[in-house]
XYZ file of C-alpha atoms in Angstrom:
669
model
C -0.172 16.864 47.020
C 2.938 18.175 48.748
C 4.150 21.712 49.304
C 6.643 21.415 46.441
C 3.826 20.465 44.050
C 1.832 23.533 45.158
C 4.809 25.736 44.330
C 5.135 24.139 40.896
C 1.458 24.761 40.173
C 1.900 28.464 40.988
C 5.139 28.758 38.995
C 4.875 31.184 36.098
C 7.513 31.722 33.425
C 7.963 35.388 32.538
C 9.190 36.137 29.006
C 8.641 38.816 26.361
C 5.541 38.669 24.208
C 6.747 37.164 20.947
C 5.675 37.802 17.405
C 7.018 35.212 14.986
C 9.468 37.638 13.363
C 10.886 38.732 16.728
C 11.247 35.118 17.834
C 13.204 34.312 14.657
C 15.579 37.241 15.184
C 16.152 36.638 18.908
C 16.916 32.948 18.497
C 18.921 33.119 15.267
C 16.526 31.402 12.888
C 18.173 30.172 9.690
C 16.480 28.225 6.935
C 18.406 25.018 6.093
C 19.679 24.985 2.517
C 20.031 21.844 0.438
C 21.777 21.628 -2.893
C 20.454 19.024 -5.315
C 23.713 19.089 -7.263
C 25.692 18.511 -4.063
C 23.429 15.599 -3.089
C 23.830 13.930 -6.476
C 27.581 14.490 -6.390
C 27.870 12.849 -2.962
C 25.645 10.007 -4.129
C 27.831 9.307 -7.164
C 31.137 9.849 -5.377
C 30.972 7.080 -2.820
C 34.291 6.852 -0.993
C 33.369 3.797 1.038
C 32.857 1.104 -1.598
C 32.370 -1.545 1.070
C 29.428 0.381 2.428
C 27.956 0.759 -1.076
C 28.270 -2.970 -1.751
C 26.816 -3.994 1.616
C 23.834 -1.674 1.142
C 23.165 -3.027 -2.363
C 23.771 -6.671 -1.410
C 22.482 -7.057 2.173
C 23.470 -10.743 2.256
C 27.129 -9.658 2.455
C 26.391 -8.010 5.810
C 24.024 -10.434 7.504
C 25.940 -13.563 6.475
C 28.909 -12.292 8.518
C 26.711 -12.180 11.610
C 24.881 -15.426 10.895
C 25.062 -17.901 13.783
C 25.773 -21.090 11.875
C 25.765 -23.397 14.894
C 22.553 -22.035 16.410
C 20.424 -21.156 13.385
C 21.413 -23.500 10.569
C 19.379 -26.464 11.847
C 16.229 -24.331 12.095
C 16.747 -22.900 8.619
C 17.271 -26.382 7.177
C 14.024 -27.654 8.713
C 12.187 -24.529 7.523
C 13.678 -24.784 4.019
C 12.703 -28.448 3.721
C 9.132 -27.704 4.817
C 8.756 -24.778 2.415
C 10.254 -26.786 -0.474
C 7.601 -29.440 0.105
C 4.940 -26.707 -0.167
C 6.580 -25.183 -3.252
C 6.081 -28.353 -5.290
C 2.265 -28.599 -5.275
C 1.661 -24.844 -5.032
C 4.107 -24.039 -7.813
C 2.616 -26.612 -10.171
C -0.951 -25.537 -9.312
C -0.389 -21.790 -9.590
C 1.466 -22.178 -12.882
C -1.829 -23.408 -14.312
C -3.415 -20.123 -13.174
C -0.988 -18.394 -15.492
C -1.967 -20.763 -18.327
C 1.572 -22.150 -18.326
C 3.105 -25.644 -17.931
C 3.242 -26.797 -14.258
C 7.051 -26.938 -14.298
C 7.121 -23.122 -14.569
C 5.974 -22.948 -10.949
C 9.065 -24.927 -9.937
C 11.272 -22.624 -12.011
C 9.764 -19.657 -10.136
C 10.639 -21.238 -6.802
C 14.276 -21.588 -7.873
C 15.719 -18.853 -10.117
C 14.219 -15.593 -8.760
C 14.288 -16.890 -5.180
C 18.004 -17.584 -5.504
C 18.604 -14.000 -6.645
C 16.364 -12.565 -3.909
C 18.535 -14.315 -1.309
C 21.393 -11.893 -2.099
C 19.453 -8.643 -2.511
C 16.377 -8.928 -0.272
C 16.126 -7.481 3.246
C 13.318 -9.618 4.681
C 14.412 -12.691 6.601
C 11.175 -14.636 6.540
C 9.117 -14.053 3.384
C 8.838 -17.055 1.099
C 9.094 -15.792 -2.472
C 7.744 -17.621 -5.495
C 4.251 -18.186 -6.857
C 1.267 -16.228 -5.546
C -2.282 -16.898 -6.744
C -3.334 -13.322 -7.560
C -0.123 -12.432 -9.405
C -0.241 -15.683 -11.396
C -3.878 -15.051 -12.298
C -3.105 -11.505 -13.473
C -0.225 -12.847 -15.553
C -2.570 -15.489 -16.963
C -4.850 -12.719 -18.201
C -2.025 -11.256 -20.304
C -1.020 -14.734 -21.471
C -4.572 -15.445 -22.641
C -4.815 -12.080 -24.412
C -1.614 -12.257 -26.445
C -0.877 -15.946 -27.030
C -2.228 -19.147 -28.515
C -2.610 -21.893 -25.855
C 0.099 -24.538 -25.804
C -2.477 -27.211 -26.582
C -2.934 -25.549 -29.984
C 0.742 -25.855 -30.836
C 1.252 -29.204 -32.493
C 5.012 -29.625 -32.140
C 5.791 -28.300 -28.706
C 8.678 -29.995 -26.870
C 10.783 -29.145 -23.873
C 13.291 -27.384 -26.106
C 10.905 -25.538 -28.420
C 7.901 -24.528 -26.306
C 9.353 -21.034 -25.839
C 9.784 -20.391 -29.554
C 7.453 -18.549 -31.907
C 5.104 -20.852 -33.759
C 5.450 -19.780 -37.379
C 2.409 -21.736 -38.492
C 0.098 -19.731 -36.228
C 2.114 -16.502 -36.525
C 1.560 -15.854 -32.808
C 3.334 -15.904 -29.473
C 3.469 -18.839 -27.102
C 2.297 -18.487 -23.481
C 5.884 -18.696 -22.225
C 6.932 -15.796 -24.436
C 4.128 -13.599 -23.136
C 4.766 -14.604 -19.520
C 8.504 -13.895 -19.716
C 7.836 -10.549 -21.419
C 5.517 -9.639 -18.550
C 8.172 -10.723 -16.041
C 10.869 -8.644 -17.735
C 8.540 -5.644 -17.909
C 7.640 -5.962 -14.215
C 11.336 -6.197 -13.324
C 12.118 -3.066 -15.353
C 9.298 -1.118 -13.687
C 10.522 -2.172 -10.249
C 14.091 -1.082 -11.039
C 12.790 2.291 -12.267
C 10.813 2.670 -9.038
C 13.974 1.828 -7.088
C 16.045 4.438 -8.953
C 13.493 7.154 -8.181
C 12.995 5.894 -4.602
C 9.292 5.172 -5.122
C 9.003 2.462 -2.513
C 6.597 4.714 -0.658
C 4.164 4.385 -3.565
C 2.945 1.137 -2.062
C 1.217 3.224 0.617
C -1.313 4.229 -2.047
C -2.688 0.711 -1.755
C -4.384 0.848 1.643
C -5.219 -2.164 3.774
C -8.857 -1.836 2.727
C -7.983 -1.732 -0.957
C -5.608 -4.714 -0.791
C -8.141 -6.688 1.259
C -11.011 -6.162 -1.179
C -8.813 -6.580 -4.255
C -7.359 -9.908 -3.151
C -10.810 -11.131 -2.079
C -12.250 -10.304 -5.505
C -9.254 -11.886 -7.222
C -9.801 -15.022 -5.099
C -13.301 -15.295 -6.573
C -11.747 -15.191 -10.054
C -9.254 -17.882 -9.048
C -12.034 -20.053 -7.632
C -14.137 -19.916 -10.782
C -11.099 -20.447 -12.997
C -10.597 -23.861 -11.341
C -14.136 -25.144 -11.901
C -13.220 -26.543 -15.310
C -10.427 -28.697 -13.862
C -12.403 -29.667 -10.767
C -15.306 -30.960 -12.852
C -13.403 -31.969 -15.955
C -15.176 -29.451 -18.178
C -13.878 -28.075 -21.458
C -14.494 -24.347 -21.367
C -13.413 -21.742 -23.917
C -10.777 -19.223 -22.879
C -12.432 -15.931 -21.981
C -10.830 -12.648 -22.976
C -11.587 -9.000 -22.324
C -13.843 -7.529 -19.658
C -16.697 -9.251 -17.763
C -14.651 -12.437 -17.943
C -16.112 -13.871 -14.731
C -19.681 -13.463 -15.973
C -18.781 -15.140 -19.260
C -17.142 -17.980 -17.329
C -20.272 -18.541 -15.232
C -22.388 -18.656 -18.391
C -20.015 -21.176 -19.967
C -20.100 -23.375 -16.845
C -23.902 -23.374 -16.852
C -23.952 -24.361 -20.520
C -21.449 -27.199 -20.025
C -22.701 -28.446 -16.660
C -24.250 -31.511 -18.261
C -20.823 -32.623 -19.561
C -19.197 -33.081 -16.142
C -16.532 -35.747 -15.926
C -17.859 -37.746 -12.956
C -14.454 -39.268 -12.192
C -12.786 -35.816 -12.020
C -15.572 -34.515 -9.783
C -15.208 -37.498 -7.408
C -11.414 -37.173 -7.209
C -11.706 -33.412 -6.596
C -14.326 -33.888 -3.891
C -12.270 -36.520 -2.057
C -9.107 -34.407 -2.263
C -10.871 -31.260 -0.996
C -12.547 -33.086 1.899
C -9.278 -34.687 3.032
C -7.300 -31.422 2.848
C -10.007 -29.403 4.617
C -10.297 -32.050 7.371
C -6.526 -31.954 7.790
C -6.356 -28.163 7.914
C -9.233 -27.805 10.378
C -8.549 -30.692 12.761
C -5.360 -32.703 12.199
C -3.045 -29.782 11.401
C -3.727 -27.818 14.656
C -3.334 -30.992 16.704
C -0.092 -31.974 14.947
C 1.215 -28.437 15.302
C 0.829 -28.605 19.078
C 2.380 -32.054 19.334
C 5.428 -31.780 17.071
C 5.469 -28.202 15.805
C 5.815 -29.291 12.157
C 2.736 -29.128 9.895
C 1.658 -32.175 7.938
C 2.491 -31.584 4.223
C -1.007 -32.559 3.111
C -0.641 -30.861 -0.287
C 2.473 -32.887 -1.090
C 0.750 -36.046 0.130
C -2.176 -35.264 -2.170
C 0.160 -34.710 -5.130
C 2.203 -37.881 -4.565
C -0.801 -40.109 -3.845
C -2.738 -38.616 -6.754
C 0.201 -39.263 -9.066
C 0.527 -42.885 -7.937
C -3.209 -43.595 -8.169
C -3.384 -42.002 -11.620
C -0.331 -43.906 -12.869
C -1.288 -47.369 -11.651
C -5.041 -46.908 -12.064
C -4.738 -45.543 -15.617
C -7.138 -42.711 -14.746
C -6.309 -40.777 -17.905
C -6.965 -43.693 -20.270
C -9.917 -45.260 -18.452
C -11.774 -42.219 -17.082
C -10.466 -39.485 -19.394
C -9.100 -37.457 -16.462
C -6.714 -34.805 -17.743
C -3.201 -34.913 -16.265
C -0.437 -32.298 -16.142
C 1.372 -33.797 -19.118
C 5.003 -33.544 -20.075
C 7.422 -32.143 -17.457
C 10.927 -31.601 -18.860
C 13.989 -32.535 -16.829
C 16.949 -30.260 -16.327
C 17.161 -26.507 -16.124
C 15.687 -24.347 -18.888
C 18.027 -22.705 -21.358
C 18.519 -18.999 -20.758
C 16.727 -17.067 -23.511
C 16.122 -13.386 -24.084
C 12.413 -12.528 -23.645
C 10.529 -11.351 -26.721
C 11.176 -7.598 -26.598
C 8.514 -6.751 -29.172
C 5.909 -7.860 -26.631
C 6.948 -5.266 -24.030
C 4.707 -2.438 -25.344
C 1.735 -4.822 -25.507
C 2.032 -6.045 -21.928
C 3.096 -2.724 -20.360
C -0.315 -1.846 -18.890
C -0.834 -5.319 -17.419
C 2.701 -5.210 -16.037
C 2.110 -1.953 -14.152
C -0.802 -3.494 -12.245
C 1.195 -6.669 -11.541
C 4.146 -4.563 -10.348
C 2.001 -2.718 -7.836
C 0.230 -5.823 -6.548
C 3.315 -8.053 -6.248
C 5.361 -5.347 -4.519
C 2.566 -4.348 -2.135
C 1.840 -7.931 -1.112
C 5.545 -8.628 -0.561
C 6.147 -5.458 1.452
C 3.047 -6.077 3.573
C 4.286 -9.549 4.471
C 7.850 -8.319 5.046
C 6.687 -5.536 7.385
C 4.474 -7.917 9.368
C 7.421 -10.205 10.150
C 9.828 -7.304 10.686
C 7.551 -5.717 13.303
C 6.878 -9.063 14.954
C 10.551 -10.070 15.202
C 12.116 -6.617 15.671
C 14.210 -6.043 12.585
C 14.014 -3.613 9.674
C 13.252 -3.999 5.987
C 14.156 -1.416 3.365
C 11.233 -0.684 1.033
C 13.440 0.637 -1.760
C 15.953 -2.206 -1.469
C 13.023 -4.636 -1.736
C 12.134 -2.972 -5.037
C 15.684 -3.509 -6.249
C 15.703 -7.136 -5.077
C 12.384 -7.930 -6.742
C 13.341 -6.081 -9.914
C 16.642 -7.907 -10.362
C 15.024 -11.241 -9.464
C 12.249 -10.776 -12.008
C 14.673 -9.727 -14.737
C 16.803 -12.809 -14.115
C 13.698 -14.989 -13.913
C 12.453 -13.690 -17.264
C 15.437 -15.372 -18.932
C 14.450 -18.725 -17.418
C 10.749 -19.074 -18.307
C 9.391 -17.550 -15.072
C 6.323 -15.488 -14.272
C 6.556 -12.457 -11.929
C 7.080 -13.678 -8.395
C 5.813 -12.441 -5.058
C 5.648 -13.388 -1.391
C 3.178 -16.081 -0.379
C 1.191 -15.645 2.835
C 0.831 -19.355 3.562
C 4.449 -20.326 2.819
C 5.837 -17.284 4.665
C 3.837 -18.140 7.775
C 5.067 -21.723 7.640
C 8.667 -20.612 7.065
C 8.554 -18.461 10.188
C 6.391 -20.769 12.320
C 8.614 -23.839 11.984
C 11.621 -21.815 13.125
C 13.169 -20.202 10.045
C 15.738 -17.597 11.072
C 16.931 -16.190 7.725
C 16.880 -16.525 3.946
C 19.250 -19.487 4.311
C 15.959 -21.414 4.413
C 15.394 -20.284 0.814
C 18.777 -21.703 -0.215
C 17.852 -25.046 1.347
C 14.511 -24.920 -0.459
C 16.194 -24.103 -3.779
C 18.609 -27.015 -3.353
C 15.742 -29.481 -2.923
C 13.868 -28.022 -5.886
C 17.011 -28.284 -8.013
C 17.037 -32.039 -7.393
C 13.395 -32.207 -8.481
C 14.093 -30.204 -11.641
C 17.073 -32.356 -12.590
C 15.713 -35.825 -11.899
C 12.297 -36.159 -10.232
C 10.118 -33.889 -12.419
C 8.799 -36.588 -14.822
C 7.420 -38.536 -11.846
C 4.565 -35.998 -11.605
C 3.465 -36.267 -15.263
C 0.457 -38.581 -14.510
C -0.802 -36.197 -11.773
C -4.488 -35.282 -12.425
C -5.032 -31.568 -12.929
C -8.110 -31.798 -10.689
C -5.766 -32.504 -7.741
C -3.896 -29.255 -8.396
C -7.208 -27.418 -8.756
C -8.304 -28.845 -5.389
C -5.114 -27.580 -3.764
C -5.768 -24.085 -5.130
C -9.408 -24.069 -3.971
C -8.506 -25.151 -0.430
C -5.708 -22.554 -0.272
C -8.224 -19.810 -1.149
C -10.098 -20.179 2.146
C -8.118 -17.485 3.924
C -8.443 -15.015 1.060
C -12.190 -15.588 0.705
C -12.694 -15.183 4.466
C -11.327 -11.654 4.122
C -14.844 -10.685 3.012
C -15.871 -10.728 6.687
C -13.552 -7.737 7.219
C -16.144 -5.556 5.465
C -18.144 -5.450 8.717
C -15.106 -4.107 10.581
C -14.371 -1.515 7.896
C -18.021 -0.384 7.945
C -17.925 0.149 11.715
C -14.588 1.980 11.638
C -15.086 4.138 8.547
C -17.897 4.351 6.015
C -15.487 5.685 3.386
C -13.247 2.625 3.802
C -16.275 0.363 3.462
C -17.254 2.119 0.216
C -13.711 1.621 -1.113
C -13.967 -2.088 -0.256
C -17.357 -2.529 -1.934
C -16.466 -0.610 -5.108
C -13.136 -2.415 -5.550
C -14.571 -5.863 -4.870
C -17.513 -5.634 -7.243
C -15.571 -4.032 -10.093
C -12.867 -6.710 -9.717
C -15.335 -9.598 -9.959
C -17.717 -8.034 -12.492
C -15.396 -6.171 -14.870
C -11.774 -7.298 -14.525
C -8.944 -7.509 -12.019
C -6.829 -4.646 -13.345
C -9.811 -2.293 -13.835
C -10.930 -3.134 -10.299
C -7.505 -2.239 -8.945
C -7.544 1.057 -10.844
C -11.090 1.839 -9.677
C -10.177 1.086 -6.066
C -7.108 3.303 -6.317
C -9.168 6.159 -7.771
C -11.837 5.852 -5.069
C -9.140 5.749 -2.365
C -7.464 8.889 -3.705
C -10.859 10.581 -4.056
C -11.596 9.751 -0.407
C -8.296 11.267 0.693
C -8.948 14.334 -1.481
C -12.425 14.846 -0.025
C -11.038 14.632 3.490
C -8.390 17.229 2.634
C -10.979 19.509 1.018
C -13.143 19.463 4.144
C -10.705 19.401 7.096
C -11.738 19.680 10.730
C -12.345 23.159 12.161
C -13.492 24.404 15.565
C -13.308 27.254 18.058
C -10.944 26.984 20.995
C -11.654 28.033 24.568
C -9.318 28.783 27.445
C -8.931 26.509 30.479
C -8.847 28.884 33.471
C -5.527 29.220 35.350
C -3.604 27.446 32.586
C -2.095 27.992 29.163
C -4.361 25.357 27.555
C -6.713 26.180 24.688
C -9.109 23.333 23.837
C -12.051 22.556 21.567
C -15.168 24.278 22.909
C -17.428 21.570 21.477
C -15.611 18.769 23.289
C -14.264 20.297 26.503
C -16.987 21.709 28.719
C -14.428 23.261 31.068
C -13.051 25.449 28.260
C -14.340 29.030 28.356
C -14.494 31.482 25.485
C -12.471 34.647 26.074
C -14.611 37.772 25.970
C -14.005 39.763 22.815
C -11.729 37.081 21.323
C -12.489 34.076 19.145
C -9.788 31.473 18.503
C -10.284 29.620 15.230
C -8.565 26.216 14.914
C -7.895 24.660 11.483
C -6.508 21.136 10.853
C -4.890 19.938 7.629
C -3.591 21.649 4.525
C -4.833 24.960 3.161
C -4.656 25.108 -0.618
C -6.494 26.065 -3.789
C -8.866 23.096 -3.458
C -10.237 23.973 -0.018
C -9.771 27.747 0.159
C -13.493 28.393 -0.395
C -14.385 25.883 2.331
C -11.910 27.575 4.681
C -13.526 30.971 4.179
C -17.047 29.631 4.723
C -15.962 27.805 7.904
C -14.438 30.993 9.317
C -17.645 32.939 8.673
C -19.832 30.159 10.118
C -17.861 29.584 13.318
C -17.148 33.252 14.007
C -20.801 34.034 13.352
C -20.085 37.096 11.230
C -19.865 37.466 7.474
C -17.758 40.605 6.959
C -18.797 40.834 3.310
C -22.437 41.300 4.351
C -21.448 43.904 6.931
C -19.430 45.812 4.323
C -22.324 45.715 1.856
C -24.651 46.984 4.587
C -22.321 49.930 5.237
C -22.188 50.749 1.539
C -25.994 50.760 1.306
C -26.288 53.054 4.336
C -23.701 55.440 2.899
C -25.581 55.497 -0.389
C -28.662 56.550 1.560
C -26.676 59.354 3.183
C -26.451 57.719 6.595
C -22.970 58.034 8.103
C -22.251 55.944 11.198
C -19.229 55.901 13.479
C -17.280 52.703 14.167
C -18.962 52.523 17.585
C -22.333 52.207 15.887
C -21.096 48.966 14.308
C -20.020 47.474 17.633
C -20.832 43.770 17.302
C -23.409 42.299 19.651
C -20.894 39.986 21.367
C -18.190 42.654 21.573
C -15.875 40.774 19.239
C -12.645 42.689 18.739
C -10.106 40.052 17.727
C -9.903 36.746 15.841
C -6.889 34.487 16.371
C -6.286 31.666 13.921
C -4.364 28.772 15.453
C -1.999 27.535 12.701
C -0.328 24.754 14.722
C -2.261 22.004 12.879
C -1.834 23.478 9.375
C 0.435 20.988 7.615
C 0.814 22.767 4.263
C -0.168 26.034 2.637
C 0.122 27.174 -0.961
C -0.042 30.709 -2.406
C -3.820 30.447 -2.837
C -4.130 29.539 0.831
C -2.020 32.568 1.811
C -4.161 34.787 -0.403
C -7.408 33.620 1.181
C -6.040 34.214 4.707
C -4.991 37.710 3.676
C -8.398 38.351 2.106
C -10.267 37.161 5.222
C -7.972 39.218 7.489
C -8.529 42.335 5.354
C -12.309 41.857 5.392
C -12.465 41.565 9.182
C -10.037 44.470 9.653
C -12.327 46.636 7.531
C -15.135 46.079 10.011
C -12.833 46.785 13.011
C -12.148 43.151 13.932
C -8.446 42.349 14.040
C -7.288 39.033 12.589
C -4.063 37.459 13.882
C -2.218 34.201 13.292
C -0.514 32.090 15.951
C 1.716 29.021 16.221
C 2.853 28.851 12.598
C 5.363 26.151 11.789
C 8.530 27.365 10.077
C 7.604 26.172 6.533
C 4.171 27.840 6.833
C 5.699 31.109 8.010
C 8.255 31.013 5.189
C 5.524 30.538 2.576
C 3.551 33.472 3.991
C 6.651 35.687 3.748
C 7.404 34.482 0.221
C 3.948 35.538 -0.923
C 4.619 39.055 0.461
C 1.297 39.038 2.248
C 2.772 39.749 5.653
C 4.336 43.006 6.785
C 5.977 43.135 10.175
C 4.742 46.616 11.088
C 1.194 46.119 9.788
C -1.003 46.111 12.914
C -3.927 44.213 11.349
C -1.911 41.167 10.292
C 0.438 40.062 13.025
C 1.802 36.534 13.480
C 2.476 35.430 17.049
C 4.644 32.599 18.322
C 1.863 31.055 20.435
C -1.843 31.479 21.121
C -0.965 32.792 24.600
C 1.125 35.577 23.044
C -1.707 36.550 20.705
C -4.291 36.524 23.533
C -2.013 38.586 25.789
C -1.531 41.126 23.013
C -5.279 41.378 22.412
C -5.977 41.869 26.101
C -3.290 44.509 26.563
C -3.867 46.550 23.411
C -7.415 46.005 22.164
C -9.649 44.857 25.006
C -8.197 47.365 27.498
C -9.355 50.356 25.408
């Protein structure tokens, strides 16, 4: 170390000893003032309309900067690949929602087209998602009569009310759910509630989607094995489904089971061996799902699988685009609760995927704008027989992996799907439903493997592991929405418990420095004679005020209430002692509370600090505060618990100031 470094080590900055009030006066402290009325007025009176439009419709901005020559080819390849995935996944996941397979194609076209203009993520592939479709299917089952029970359903009337049954059709319920979800998302956008997705932690989303995957898996058993199972409603649906499967296991359709087994084996073999090899060689994944759908359709058509082996197919697929129809508004109150859960799940999944790609590829996504984009897309989709849409993990990964650069890939995908809707749709009518069920089961592998994350959560945090376990088991045993609610409650309870019992410790001084560190963790830290420095982390409020007081007494090693009661008893006996007779065994004269880590304080918290300070002052131990942030200091002043000239309750700018004051005025006596 050079001579200059030695000088720097010996350098000492001389300044006045600062109390917080003096510091504020000397350096012209002024509290910033915000006017809500002024903010709203500026928000409404937008002078730059171009800026307003570009912020509401991000496509207007990024399309101007789009590099057509460099990026268009990549987006076209990506869009073609994703469109190929949309076909089998859309048709399969529509069945999860208890809707006709063509609805999955609608979902990959109408809302995705709207999202192109309003979304901020460049790489998420919007459309069907297994968990969201399954949750929608729950509402469809609860409030509708299955389409198979409607005798005169055609492509033009399947969305109408069946007067004979005096009930709603599945499409009506699904579109009502979609409209309701869109409305909730717009409301969240208006009130800037995009941050609400942070309530769903990684642990909660992981366990919830894993439990939902179990529901999806069991829901496909009937199609995989060709069983005829009754629709289950209400809670404990999964248990009822297992019981039904056991009862009907003797009625397996052998042909369906064989077709399902062959399809699953081929797709798994492709995903585990051929797909990685092909990805290294050509960079484009083999569309095994589309191959399975096309080959299954051809084999079923020319082998007469439906007539000969009684294998159920997807049935009628209408050509053309659906007619725009207003969703059944009278259903909105009925599906409101289900829609809230779907809103949270679909938005959280989409934002999680969007943030992953944004961080990986160095661009930004706007959480509130995503709410607006999803809300508008769902509202538009509700007029065209769509379920609520969300981002898909598998399709999004493919869209980015094969070179997609922007949402232009979605436009390419929509164009291909439009051709299918207009002309090619009826080709898939002979497709066995067991093929679609096989596609769903194979796609669940990644979600089911999330269960292994429980080991990681257990090692990192026992509370996170408990959240995972509670959410998972309530999801699979009771129901999906109740499981989500239970997981949310347990998560909030965990956060509350952590805030009620924040970390506390005593600080010691590092000799020849201005550092004050945790005595329990830093062996070089030394306690200052006659002074104890109490460190408190977190918020101080009505919920943890009692814990705060007990922690102060425990760490300081003195309960002033007991000392005061002892004095009263001695006085009652006629024994009068001087203050020197109550000199504490360790010579404690001053307690300094380090407030630098206090994030929030309410009036109850201020009251308890004042009460503790008064108790210690009464037994000749001075209690000071140090390093208050400005909002904390302002709250203390508001509560009128702090008087500048009151010796027993001073607030210092730093711990060093408080220690220097104690040494010069108290310990020197």
